[in-house]
Tab-separated table of C-alpha atoms and ligand atoms in Angstrom:
chain	number	residue	atom	x	y	z
A	4	UNK	CA	-28.911	-20.896	-47.569
A	5	UNK	CA	-26.165	-18.491	-47.717
A	6	UNK	CA	-22.631	-19.619	-47.178
A	7	UNK	CA	-22.454	-17.554	-44.047
A	8	UNK	CA	-25.567	-19.274	-42.630
A	9	UNK	CA	-24.143	-22.672	-43.554
A	10	UNK	CA	-20.896	-21.875	-41.771
A	11	UNK	CA	-22.846	-20.901	-38.656
A	12	UNK	CA	-24.746	-24.163	-38.746
A	13	UNK	CA	-21.594	-26.235	-39.075
A	14	UNK	CA	-19.997	-24.425	-36.139
A	15	UNK	CA	-23.145	-24.883	-34.030
A	16	UNK	CA	-23.269	-28.611	-34.884
A	17	UNK	CA	-19.666	-29.002	-33.897
A	18	UNK	CA	-20.235	-27.203	-30.623
A	19	UNK	CA	-23.222	-29.402	-29.896
A	20	UNK	CA	-21.198	-32.451	-30.737
A	21	UNK	CA	-18.443	-31.443	-28.378
A	22	UNK	CA	-20.917	-30.695	-25.604
A	23	UNK	CA	-22.559	-34.060	-26.097
A	24	UNK	CA	-19.235	-35.830	-26.120
A	25	UNK	CA	-18.144	-34.105	-22.916
A	26	UNK	CA	-21.452	-34.793	-21.216
A	27	UNK	CA	-21.648	-38.459	-22.217
A	28	UNK	CA	-18.005	-39.277	-21.489
A	29	UNK	CA	-18.504	-42.256	-23.698
A	30	UNK	CA	-15.115	-42.752	-25.132
A	31	UNK	CA	-15.149	-45.214	-27.896
A	32	UNK	CA	-18.794	-44.619	-28.415
A	33	UNK	CA	-17.943	-41.710	-30.529
A	34	UNK	CA	-20.020	-41.651	-33.592
A	35	UNK	CA	-16.891	-41.164	-35.593
A	36	UNK	CA	-16.321	-42.952	-38.827
A	37	UNK	CA	-15.270	-46.540	-38.302
A	38	UNK	CA	-12.107	-46.104	-40.357
A	39	UNK	CA	-11.017	-43.168	-38.275
A	40	UNK	CA	-11.770	-44.996	-35.058
A	41	UNK	CA	-9.793	-48.059	-36.185
A	42	UNK	CA	-6.863	-45.874	-37.179
A	43	UNK	CA	-6.968	-44.199	-33.763
A	44	UNK	CA	-7.042	-47.543	-31.967
A	45	UNK	CA	-4.148	-48.790	-34.084
A	46	UNK	CA	-2.102	-45.772	-33.054
A	47	UNK	CA	-3.020	-46.410	-29.457
A	48	UNK	CA	-1.882	-50.010	-29.738
A	49	UNK	CA	1.340	-48.921	-31.379
A	50	UNK	CA	1.960	-46.471	-28.525
A	51	UNK	CA	1.241	-49.127	-25.961
A	52	UNK	CA	3.575	-51.563	-27.650
A	53	UNK	CA	6.293	-48.970	-27.934
A	54	UNK	CA	5.859	-48.155	-24.304
A	55	UNK	CA	5.911	-51.786	-23.273
A	56	UNK	CA	9.066	-52.298	-25.300
A	57	UNK	CA	10.691	-49.327	-23.682
A	58	UNK	CA	9.721	-50.451	-20.212
A	59	UNK	CA	10.882	-53.960	-20.941
A	60	UNK	CA	14.221	-52.593	-22.033
A	61	UNK	CA	14.408	-50.502	-18.915
A	62	UNK	CA	13.704	-53.554	-16.829
A	63	UNK	CA	16.413	-55.386	-18.652
A	64	UNK	CA	18.776	-52.724	-17.435
A	65	UNK	CA	19.420	-50.530	-20.402
A	66	UNK	CA	19.952	-47.150	-18.762
A	67	UNK	CA	20.432	-45.477	-22.066
A	68	UNK	CA	17.320	-47.224	-23.421
A	69	UNK	CA	15.064	-44.809	-21.596
A	70	UNK	CA	15.995	-41.978	-23.856
A	71	UNK	CA	15.728	-44.202	-26.848
A	72	UNK	CA	12.434	-45.663	-25.653
A	73	UNK	CA	11.010	-42.242	-25.313
A	74	UNK	CA	11.522	-41.530	-28.955
A	75	UNK	CA	8.773	-43.738	-30.291
A	76	UNK	CA	6.441	-42.262	-27.739
A	77	UNK	CA	7.381	-38.814	-28.779
A	78	UNK	CA	6.950	-39.675	-32.377
A	79	UNK	CA	3.669	-41.405	-31.740
A	80	UNK	CA	2.599	-38.448	-29.696
A	81	UNK	CA	3.386	-36.081	-32.463
A	82	UNK	CA	1.837	-38.361	-35.017
A	83	UNK	CA	-1.263	-39.163	-33.049
A	84	UNK	CA	-1.951	-35.957	-31.185
A	85	UNK	CA	-5.650	-36.560	-31.296
A	86	UNK	CA	-7.765	-33.548	-31.646
A	87	UNK	CA	-9.919	-32.598	-28.693
A	88	UNK	CA	-12.830	-33.695	-30.731
A	89	UNK	CA	-11.710	-37.292	-30.408
A	90	UNK	CA	-11.677	-39.075	-27.105
A	91	UNK	CA	-11.073	-36.038	-24.924
A	92	UNK	CA	-10.484	-38.228	-21.831
A	93	UNK	CA	-8.303	-40.786	-23.477
A	94	UNK	CA	-6.208	-38.301	-25.348
A	95	UNK	CA	-4.689	-36.691	-22.255
A	96	UNK	CA	-3.880	-40.093	-20.782
A	97	UNK	CA	-2.100	-41.032	-23.964
A	98	UNK	CA	-0.101	-37.856	-23.942
A	99	UNK	CA	0.834	-38.260	-20.340
A	100	UNK	CA	3.149	-41.225	-20.759
A	101	UNK	CA	5.191	-39.282	-23.198
A	102	UNK	CA	5.289	-36.230	-20.975
A	103	UNK	CA	5.775	-38.362	-17.873
A	104	UNK	CA	8.645	-40.003	-19.536
A	105	UNK	CA	10.373	-36.694	-19.400
A	106	UNK	CA	11.432	-37.251	-15.810
A	107	UNK	CA	12.429	-40.751	-16.792
A	108	UNK	CA	14.912	-39.203	-19.181
A	109	UNK	CA	16.668	-37.481	-16.347
A	110	UNK	CA	17.970	-40.711	-14.887
A	111	UNK	CA	19.875	-41.209	-18.115
A	112	UNK	CA	22.229	-38.588	-16.682
A	113	UNK	CA	22.440	-40.564	-13.539
A	114	UNK	CA	26.021	-41.666	-13.139
A	115	UNK	CA	24.784	-44.616	-11.168
A	116	UNK	CA	23.062	-45.942	-14.245
A	117	UNK	CA	21.202	-49.174	-14.620
A	118	UNK	CA	21.555	-50.391	-11.106
A	119	UNK	CA	19.379	-47.628	-9.836
A	120	UNK	CA	16.857	-48.183	-12.586
A	121	UNK	CA	16.707	-51.835	-11.793
A	122	UNK	CA	15.817	-50.937	-8.326
A	123	UNK	CA	12.662	-49.145	-9.402
A	124	UNK	CA	10.815	-51.556	-11.607
A	125	UNK	CA	7.531	-51.164	-9.835
A	126	UNK	CA	6.384	-47.960	-11.454
A	127	UNK	CA	6.975	-49.122	-15.016
A	128	UNK	CA	5.431	-52.510	-14.187
A	129	UNK	CA	2.242	-51.005	-12.963
A	130	UNK	CA	2.018	-48.983	-16.119
A	131	UNK	CA	3.004	-51.812	-18.375
A	132	UNK	CA	0.338	-54.026	-16.906
A	133	UNK	CA	-2.442	-51.524	-17.433
A	134	UNK	CA	-3.819	-49.568	-20.294
A	135	UNK	CA	-3.092	-45.966	-19.662
A	136	UNK	CA	-6.050	-44.639	-21.553
A	137	UNK	CA	-8.358	-47.028	-19.628
A	138	UNK	CA	-6.690	-46.661	-16.305
A	139	UNK	CA	-7.940	-43.102	-16.241
A	140	UNK	CA	-6.978	-40.574	-13.670
A	141	UNK	CA	-5.730	-43.165	-11.254
A	142	UNK	CA	-2.811	-44.027	-13.470
A	143	UNK	CA	-1.524	-40.521	-13.621
A	144	UNK	CA	-0.602	-40.006	-10.041
A	145	UNK	CA	0.840	-43.485	-9.850
A	146	UNK	CA	2.893	-42.970	-12.909
A	147	UNK	CA	3.845	-39.478	-11.950
A	148	UNK	CA	4.597	-40.633	-8.496
A	149	UNK	CA	6.572	-43.536	-9.863
A	150	UNK	CA	8.438	-41.298	-12.215
A	151	UNK	CA	9.143	-38.774	-9.559
A	152	UNK	CA	10.032	-41.477	-7.152
A	153	UNK	CA	12.362	-42.892	-9.694
A	154	UNK	CA	13.842	-39.500	-10.316
A	155	UNK	CA	13.980	-38.786	-6.661
A	156	UNK	CA	15.639	-42.078	-5.981
A	157	UNK	CA	18.137	-41.468	-8.678
A	158	UNK	CA	18.704	-37.971	-7.494
A	159	UNK	CA	19.290	-39.446	-4.119
A	160	UNK	CA	21.560	-42.033	-5.584
A	161	UNK	CA	24.729	-40.200	-4.708
A	162	UNK	CA	23.458	-39.938	-1.172
A	163	UNK	CA	22.717	-43.607	-1.076
A	164	UNK	CA	26.121	-44.242	-2.516
A	165	UNK	CA	27.581	-42.060	0.148
A	166	UNK	CA	25.480	-43.995	2.630
A	167	UNK	CA	26.988	-47.160	1.231
A	168	UNK	CA	30.427	-45.718	1.580
A	169	UNK	CA	29.601	-44.603	5.070
A	170	UNK	CA	28.353	-48.081	5.845
A	171	UNK	CA	31.505	-49.558	4.457
A	172	UNK	CA	33.499	-47.097	6.468
A	173	UNK	CA	31.505	-47.944	9.538
A	174	UNK	CA	32.283	-51.583	8.964
A	175	UNK	CA	35.911	-50.599	8.900
A	176	UNK	CA	35.439	-48.259	11.800
A	177	UNK	CA	36.918	-50.444	14.515
A	178	UNK	CA	40.215	-50.572	12.661
A	179	UNK	CA	40.208	-46.957	11.686
A	180	UNK	CA	39.062	-45.999	15.128
A	181	UNK	CA	41.847	-48.015	16.623
A	182	UNK	CA	44.232	-46.422	14.202
A	183	UNK	CA	42.879	-43.037	15.175
A	184	UNK	CA	43.196	-43.881	18.805
A	185	UNK	CA	46.657	-45.194	18.249
A	186	UNK	CA	47.506	-42.055	16.350
A	187	UNK	CA	46.040	-39.815	18.953
A	188	UNK	CA	47.383	-41.926	21.766
A	189	UNK	CA	50.905	-42.009	20.519
A	190	UNK	CA	51.556	-38.335	20.860
A	191	UNK	CA	49.624	-38.385	24.106
A	192	UNK	CA	51.772	-41.183	25.399
A	193	UNK	CA	54.776	-39.345	24.184
A	194	UNK	CA	53.590	-36.261	25.899
A	195	UNK	CA	52.560	-37.983	29.092
A	196	UNK	CA	55.909	-39.320	30.087
A	197	UNK	CA	57.337	-35.909	29.343
A	198	UNK	CA	54.758	-34.338	31.553
A	199	UNK	CA	55.352	-37.036	34.118
A	200	UNK	CA	59.063	-36.699	33.867
A	201	UNK	CA	58.834	-33.001	34.170
A	202	UNK	CA	58.241	-32.983	37.902
A	203	UNK	CA	60.999	-35.526	38.502
A	204	UNK	CA	63.439	-33.535	36.376
A	205	UNK	CA	62.125	-30.285	37.590
A	206	UNK	CA	64.264	-28.996	40.385
A	207	UNK	CA	62.471	-28.433	43.637
A	208	UNK	CA	61.576	-24.823	44.192
A	209	UNK	CA	64.392	-22.742	45.506
A	210	UNK	CA	63.195	-22.087	48.975
A	211	UNK	CA	64.996	-21.132	52.075
A	212	UNK	CA	66.695	-24.185	53.451
A	213	UNK	CA	66.505	-26.083	50.180
A	214	UNK	CA	69.524	-26.929	48.132
A	215	UNK	CA	68.091	-29.204	45.493
A	216	UNK	CA	67.790	-27.371	42.230
A	217	UNK	CA	68.794	-28.351	38.753
A	218	UNK	CA	72.119	-27.198	37.470
A	219	UNK	CA	70.286	-25.573	34.586
A	220	UNK	CA	69.704	-22.768	37.020
A	221	UNK	CA	73.340	-22.004	36.735
A	222	UNK	CA	73.736	-22.242	32.990
A	223	UNK	CA	74.422	-18.914	31.373
A	224	UNK	CA	71.477	-17.724	29.334
A	225	UNK	CA	71.696	-16.595	25.743
A	226	UNK	CA	71.924	-12.981	26.858
A	227	UNK	CA	74.741	-13.710	29.247
A	228	UNK	CA	76.669	-10.572	30.000
A	229	UNK	CA	80.253	-11.438	30.938
A	230	UNK	CA	80.394	-8.333	33.078
A	231	UNK	CA	77.933	-10.078	35.367
A	232	UNK	CA	75.817	-6.962	35.593
A	233	UNK	CA	72.843	-8.577	33.985
A	234	UNK	CA	71.667	-12.124	33.707
A	235	UNK	CA	68.393	-13.428	32.412
A	236	UNK	CA	66.515	-15.670	34.755
A	237	UNK	CA	65.560	-17.846	31.824
A	238	UNK	CA	66.767	-21.389	31.909
A	239	UNK	CA	68.247	-23.081	28.860
A	240	UNK	CA	65.070	-25.144	28.505
A	241	UNK	CA	63.074	-21.927	28.165
A	242	UNK	CA	65.369	-20.506	25.542
A	243	UNK	CA	64.594	-21.011	21.857
A	244	UNK	CA	65.806	-24.400	20.708
A	245	UNK	CA	68.379	-24.379	17.969
A	246	UNK	CA	67.940	-26.798	15.117
A	247	UNK	CA	70.382	-29.669	14.768
A	248	UNK	CA	71.831	-28.058	11.656
A	249	UNK	CA	72.490	-24.776	13.392
A	250	UNK	CA	74.029	-26.427	16.422
A	251	UNK	CA	77.641	-25.560	16.936
A	252	UNK	CA	80.148	-28.378	17.166
A	253	UNK	CA	80.416	-29.707	20.679
A	254	UNK	CA	83.026	-27.924	22.697
A	255	UNK	CA	85.757	-29.766	24.501
A	256	UNK	CA	84.753	-30.790	27.999
A	257	UNK	CA	85.742	-28.136	30.511
A	258	UNK	CA	87.989	-29.025	33.403
A	259	UNK	CA	86.760	-28.479	36.960
A	260	UNK	CA	89.070	-25.473	37.272
A	261	UNK	CA	87.727	-23.994	34.040
A	262	UNK	CA	84.191	-24.533	35.251
A	263	UNK	CA	84.947	-22.772	38.506
A	264	UNK	CA	86.728	-19.987	36.685
A	265	UNK	CA	83.817	-19.582	34.329
A	266	UNK	CA	81.425	-19.632	37.269
A	267	UNK	CA	83.349	-16.973	39.132
A	268	UNK	CA	83.391	-14.791	36.027
A	269	UNK	CA	79.733	-15.427	35.600
A	270	UNK	CA	79.138	-14.308	39.159
A	271	UNK	CA	81.122	-11.233	38.249
A	272	UNK	CA	80.600	-8.096	40.270
A	273	UNK	CA	77.375	-9.574	41.552
A	274	UNK	CA	74.480	-7.205	42.171
A	275	UNK	CA	71.811	-9.877	42.540
A	276	UNK	CA	70.908	-9.010	46.103
A	277	UNK	CA	71.319	-6.236	48.641
A	278	UNK	CA	74.458	-7.748	50.145
A	279	UNK	CA	76.462	-6.184	47.345
A	280	UNK	CA	75.885	-2.767	48.907
A	281	UNK	CA	77.801	-3.676	52.055
A	282	UNK	CA	80.474	-6.064	50.888
A	283	UNK	CA	84.080	-5.257	50.155
A	284	UNK	CA	84.921	-8.413	48.241
A	285	UNK	CA	83.134	-11.498	47.102
A	286	UNK	CA	84.560	-14.616	48.741
A	287	UNK	CA	83.779	-17.072	45.962
A	288	UNK	CA	85.791	-20.083	47.067
A	289	UNK	CA	89.300	-21.396	47.323
A	290	UNK	CA	91.192	-24.634	46.911
A	291	UNK	CA	91.605	-27.578	44.624
A	292	UNK	CA	89.066	-27.751	41.830
A	293	UNK	CA	89.505	-31.530	41.860
A	294	UNK	CA	89.311	-31.914	45.588
A	295	UNK	CA	87.737	-35.041	47.060
A	296	UNK	CA	86.706	-33.056	50.083
A	297	UNK	CA	84.749	-29.785	50.111
A	298	UNK	CA	84.034	-27.712	53.232
A	299	UNK	CA	80.943	-25.512	53.147
A	300	UNK	CA	80.443	-22.680	55.644
A	301	UNK	CA	77.712	-20.079	56.077
A	302	UNK	CA	78.940	-16.715	54.838
A	303	UNK	CA	82.099	-14.573	54.888
A	304	UNK	CA	82.953	-12.643	58.045
A	305	UNK	CA	84.915	-9.458	58.336
A	306	UNK	CA	88.322	-10.938	57.392
A	307	UNK	CA	86.890	-12.915	54.502
A	308	UNK	CA	85.130	-9.823	53.209
A	309	UNK	CA	88.395	-7.917	53.403
A	310	UNK	CA	90.467	-10.571	51.662
A	311	UNK	CA	87.894	-12.017	49.331
A	312	UNK	CA	88.580	-15.569	50.502
A	313	UNK	CA	86.589	-17.910	52.757
A	314	UNK	CA	87.797	-18.943	56.206
A	315	UNK	CA	90.829	-16.721	56.599
A	316	UNK	CA	89.982	-15.331	60.060
A	317	UNK	CA	90.291	-17.047	63.409
A	318	UNK	CA	87.678	-19.647	62.532
A	319	UNK	CA	89.569	-20.239	59.337
A	320	UNK	CA	92.749	-20.862	61.201
A	321	UNK	CA	91.049	-23.508	63.297
A	322	UNK	CA	89.658	-25.068	60.135
A	323	UNK	CA	93.150	-25.257	58.710
A	324	UNK	CA	94.235	-27.163	61.829
A	325	UNK	CA	91.346	-29.541	61.481
A	326	UNK	CA	92.254	-30.166	57.853
A	327	UNK	CA	95.843	-30.826	58.765
A	328	UNK	CA	94.701	-33.183	61.515
A	329	UNK	CA	93.109	-35.196	58.758
A	330	UNK	CA	96.456	-35.472	57.044
A	331	UNK	CA	95.546	-32.903	54.375
A	332	UNK	CA	96.583	-29.366	53.510
A	333	UNK	CA	94.280	-26.429	52.838
A	334	UNK	CA	95.301	-26.567	49.195
A	335	UNK	CA	94.132	-30.172	48.963
A	336	UNK	CA	90.506	-29.345	49.724
A	337	UNK	CA	88.008	-26.834	48.446
A	338	UNK	CA	86.505	-24.284	50.851
A	339	UNK	CA	83.467	-22.137	50.194
A	340	UNK	CA	80.242	-20.734	51.730
A	341	UNK	CA	76.571	-20.814	50.926
A	342	UNK	CA	76.627	-17.011	50.704
A	343	UNK	CA	79.476	-15.303	48.906
A	344	UNK	CA	79.145	-11.821	50.394
A	345	UNK	CA	79.332	-10.831	54.020
A	346	UNK	CA	75.965	-9.984	55.620
A	347	UNK	CA	76.092	-6.743	57.580
A	348	UNK	CA	77.060	-7.332	61.212
A	349	UNK	CA	77.394	-11.044	60.434
A	350	UNK	CA	73.619	-11.435	60.599
A	351	UNK	CA	71.914	-14.513	59.239
A	352	UNK	CA	71.347	-14.428	55.457
A	353	UNK	CA	67.856	-13.513	54.271
A	354	UNK	CA	65.862	-15.907	52.123
A	355	UNK	CA	66.135	-13.758	48.996
A	356	UNK	CA	69.920	-13.596	49.491
A	357	UNK	CA	70.049	-17.369	49.781
A	358	UNK	CA	67.834	-17.728	46.742
A	359	UNK	CA	70.094	-15.572	44.622
A	360	UNK	CA	73.408	-16.895	45.851
A	361	UNK	CA	72.949	-20.592	46.563
A	362	UNK	CA	72.835	-21.649	42.901
A	363	UNK	CA	76.517	-20.745	42.732
A	364	UNK	CA	77.337	-23.126	45.562
A	365	UNK	CA	75.357	-25.815	43.821
A	366	UNK	CA	77.274	-25.212	40.623
A	367	UNK	CA	80.568	-25.198	42.453
A	368	UNK	CA	79.819	-28.598	43.924
A	369	UNK	CA	78.714	-29.902	40.560
A	370	UNK	CA	81.912	-28.668	38.985
A	371	UNK	CA	84.153	-30.231	41.621
A	372	UNK	CA	82.214	-33.474	42.102
A	373	UNK	CA	83.724	-34.185	45.499
A	374	UNK	CA	83.683	-37.532	47.221
A	375	UNK	CA	82.531	-36.032	50.510
A	376	UNK	CA	81.044	-32.710	51.594
A	377	UNK	CA	81.526	-31.456	55.141
A	378	UNK	CA	79.080	-28.788	56.219
A	379	UNK	CA	80.186	-26.459	58.965
A	380	UNK	CA	77.554	-25.264	61.418
A	381	UNK	CA	73.788	-25.342	61.613
A	382	UNK	CA	72.986	-22.983	58.757
A	383	UNK	CA	75.100	-24.729	56.094
A	384	UNK	CA	74.206	-28.190	57.403
A	385	UNK	CA	70.477	-27.601	57.324
A	386	UNK	CA	70.687	-25.918	53.947
A	387	UNK	CA	72.737	-28.610	52.230
A	388	UNK	CA	71.002	-31.603	53.791
A	389	UNK	CA	67.577	-30.028	53.561
A	390	UNK	CA	66.886	-31.165	57.089
A	391	UNK	CA	65.833	-28.860	59.875
A	392	UNK	CA	67.273	-30.806	62.768
A	393	UNK	CA	69.611	-29.352	65.393
A	394	UNK	CA	73.365	-29.722	64.937
A	395	UNK	CA	73.400	-32.258	67.765
A	396	UNK	CA	71.115	-34.471	65.686
A	397	UNK	CA	72.540	-33.756	62.266
A	398	UNK	CA	76.201	-34.307	63.051
A	399	UNK	CA	77.874	-37.693	63.272
A	400	UNK	CA	75.581	-39.175	60.609
A	401	UNK	CA	75.862	-39.377	56.901
A	402	UNK	CA	73.510	-37.384	54.806
A	403	UNK	CA	73.385	-36.874	51.100
A	404	UNK	CA	73.333	-34.139	48.529
A	405	UNK	CA	72.712	-35.210	44.942
A	406	UNK	CA	74.297	-38.554	45.670
A	407	UNK	CA	77.306	-37.069	47.434
A	408	UNK	CA	77.795	-38.070	51.091
A	409	UNK	CA	77.465	-35.132	53.442
A	410	UNK	CA	78.861	-34.993	56.979
A	411	UNK	CA	77.582	-32.078	59.097
A	412	UNK	CA	79.850	-30.998	61.904
A	413	UNK	CA	80.318	-28.075	64.273
A	414	UNK	CA	81.391	-24.705	62.890
A	415	UNK	CA	85.003	-23.779	63.822
A	416	UNK	CA	83.734	-20.482	65.256
A	417	UNK	CA	81.455	-22.493	67.599
A	418	UNK	CA	84.348	-24.812	68.479
A	419	UNK	CA	86.367	-21.765	69.427
A	420	UNK	CA	83.578	-20.883	71.872
A	421	UNK	CA	82.823	-24.478	72.839
A	422	UNK	CA	86.096	-26.384	72.717
A	423	UNK	CA	84.443	-29.352	74.548
A	424	UNK	CA	82.728	-30.151	71.256
A	425	UNK	CA	86.041	-30.545	69.431
A	426	UNK	CA	86.151	-34.273	70.198
A	427	UNK	CA	82.738	-34.662	68.572
A	428	UNK	CA	83.899	-32.663	65.575
A	429	UNK	CA	86.986	-34.807	65.384
A	430	UNK	CA	84.836	-37.900	65.509
A	431	UNK	CA	82.886	-36.565	62.549
A	432	UNK	CA	86.059	-35.828	60.610
A	433	UNK	CA	87.368	-39.308	61.349
A	434	UNK	CA	84.277	-40.712	59.657
A	435	UNK	CA	85.081	-38.526	56.690
A	436	UNK	CA	88.690	-39.674	56.650
A	437	UNK	CA	87.552	-43.264	56.672
A	438	UNK	CA	85.283	-42.530	53.740
A	439	UNK	CA	88.107	-40.898	51.853
A	440	UNK	CA	90.515	-43.722	52.614
A	441	UNK	CA	92.624	-41.507	54.847
A	442	UNK	CA	92.663	-43.818	57.824
A	443	UNK	CA	90.339	-42.475	60.468
A	444	UNK	CA	88.704	-44.541	63.269
B	9	URA	N1	82.335	-18.236	58.857
B	9	URA	C1	81.859	-18.828	57.754
B	9	URA	O1	80.829	-19.484	57.792
B	9	URA	N2	82.534	-18.670	56.642
B	9	URA	C2	83.654	-17.991	56.533
B	9	URA	O2	84.189	-17.897	55.455
B	9	URA	C3	84.132	-17.361	57.686
B	9	URA	C4	83.464	-17.504	58.847
């Protein structure tokens, strides 16, 4: 037989042998030499032992042991690596542990270490308790599943740690929630009173017949023009707040006279309403800036417009007599009007004229801080008291403006027309005198 023919025969025999082996599936019943079979089984045992050792170490908590444990397997794998001609079914199952240990290596990078590995003993146990090469196909998914599960669990470890942290946080939640609430409530509470105070501090709207606005209305704005030609409607509270550092040193308290002087300058050559087109002079006010008694009329008439001073006509002369009857002189009191410019033909002031002008009366009264205010006539009485009653009902009774007692009485011009009411007016003034400690009834 030629060498070529012999080679063909050997190859054919080998092919037949492989076919037979595959068809029979009889692992271990391989008609291999006994010495070779024993050597193979010894290697298998060594692999199993190495694997058991590795798993045991893993169970004992050696995170780093997994990488070390895999070494023997790797070495055994490389040393054994049975040829397909030997135990074709068993060989893959022997290789698998080594390859399936690959995922097990990953957990060695797990920062959560042994604790996580301790948590997953089941997969290694099931492998350790069985013989991989006998367990057949069934072991592979389990192992793979176990390995993946292990990996998955470890991969999830940070999440579970986060979950732990979240749990811990939840446990603390009541406190932190309270703290949050307290934090969030504090500013709310701080805001609420402000918001609640706002209406109480907020001056009532400046409407016709109302005389209850905050003095901030009268504060000069940042763009105050001393000429009085322009004046922002902005209140100080609406102006940009200066920091404490940039605040100027507090000025000396102004006297009443200085306040009135400032106010008159601030009023300037007023153009705030249409009355400026018809007036000759503004009749701002006259008298003692520290007066205990202030008389408030309606608006200048012809004579007042001409002279620029309230109550200088016939009605004014009667008022002077009334003042003297009280034991006072004109110079001892302060006299002014709600409106500072004469309305054409002495008509009643319009709401927009009152709105523009009345803040100056308010500021005058705040500057003087009188003990008593006497309002003259229906218009001034209703405006200052805020009540819409008739003069017959308003007069003879005390009213109040910003804490200051107010006595409405008849207008001198009316008394000139209705002298029978003088006794009633005198009665009113006697009440005022009593209040001022000037005798009276
Ligand atoms: N009538 C008023 O009401 N005021 C004056 O100044 C003059 C007349």
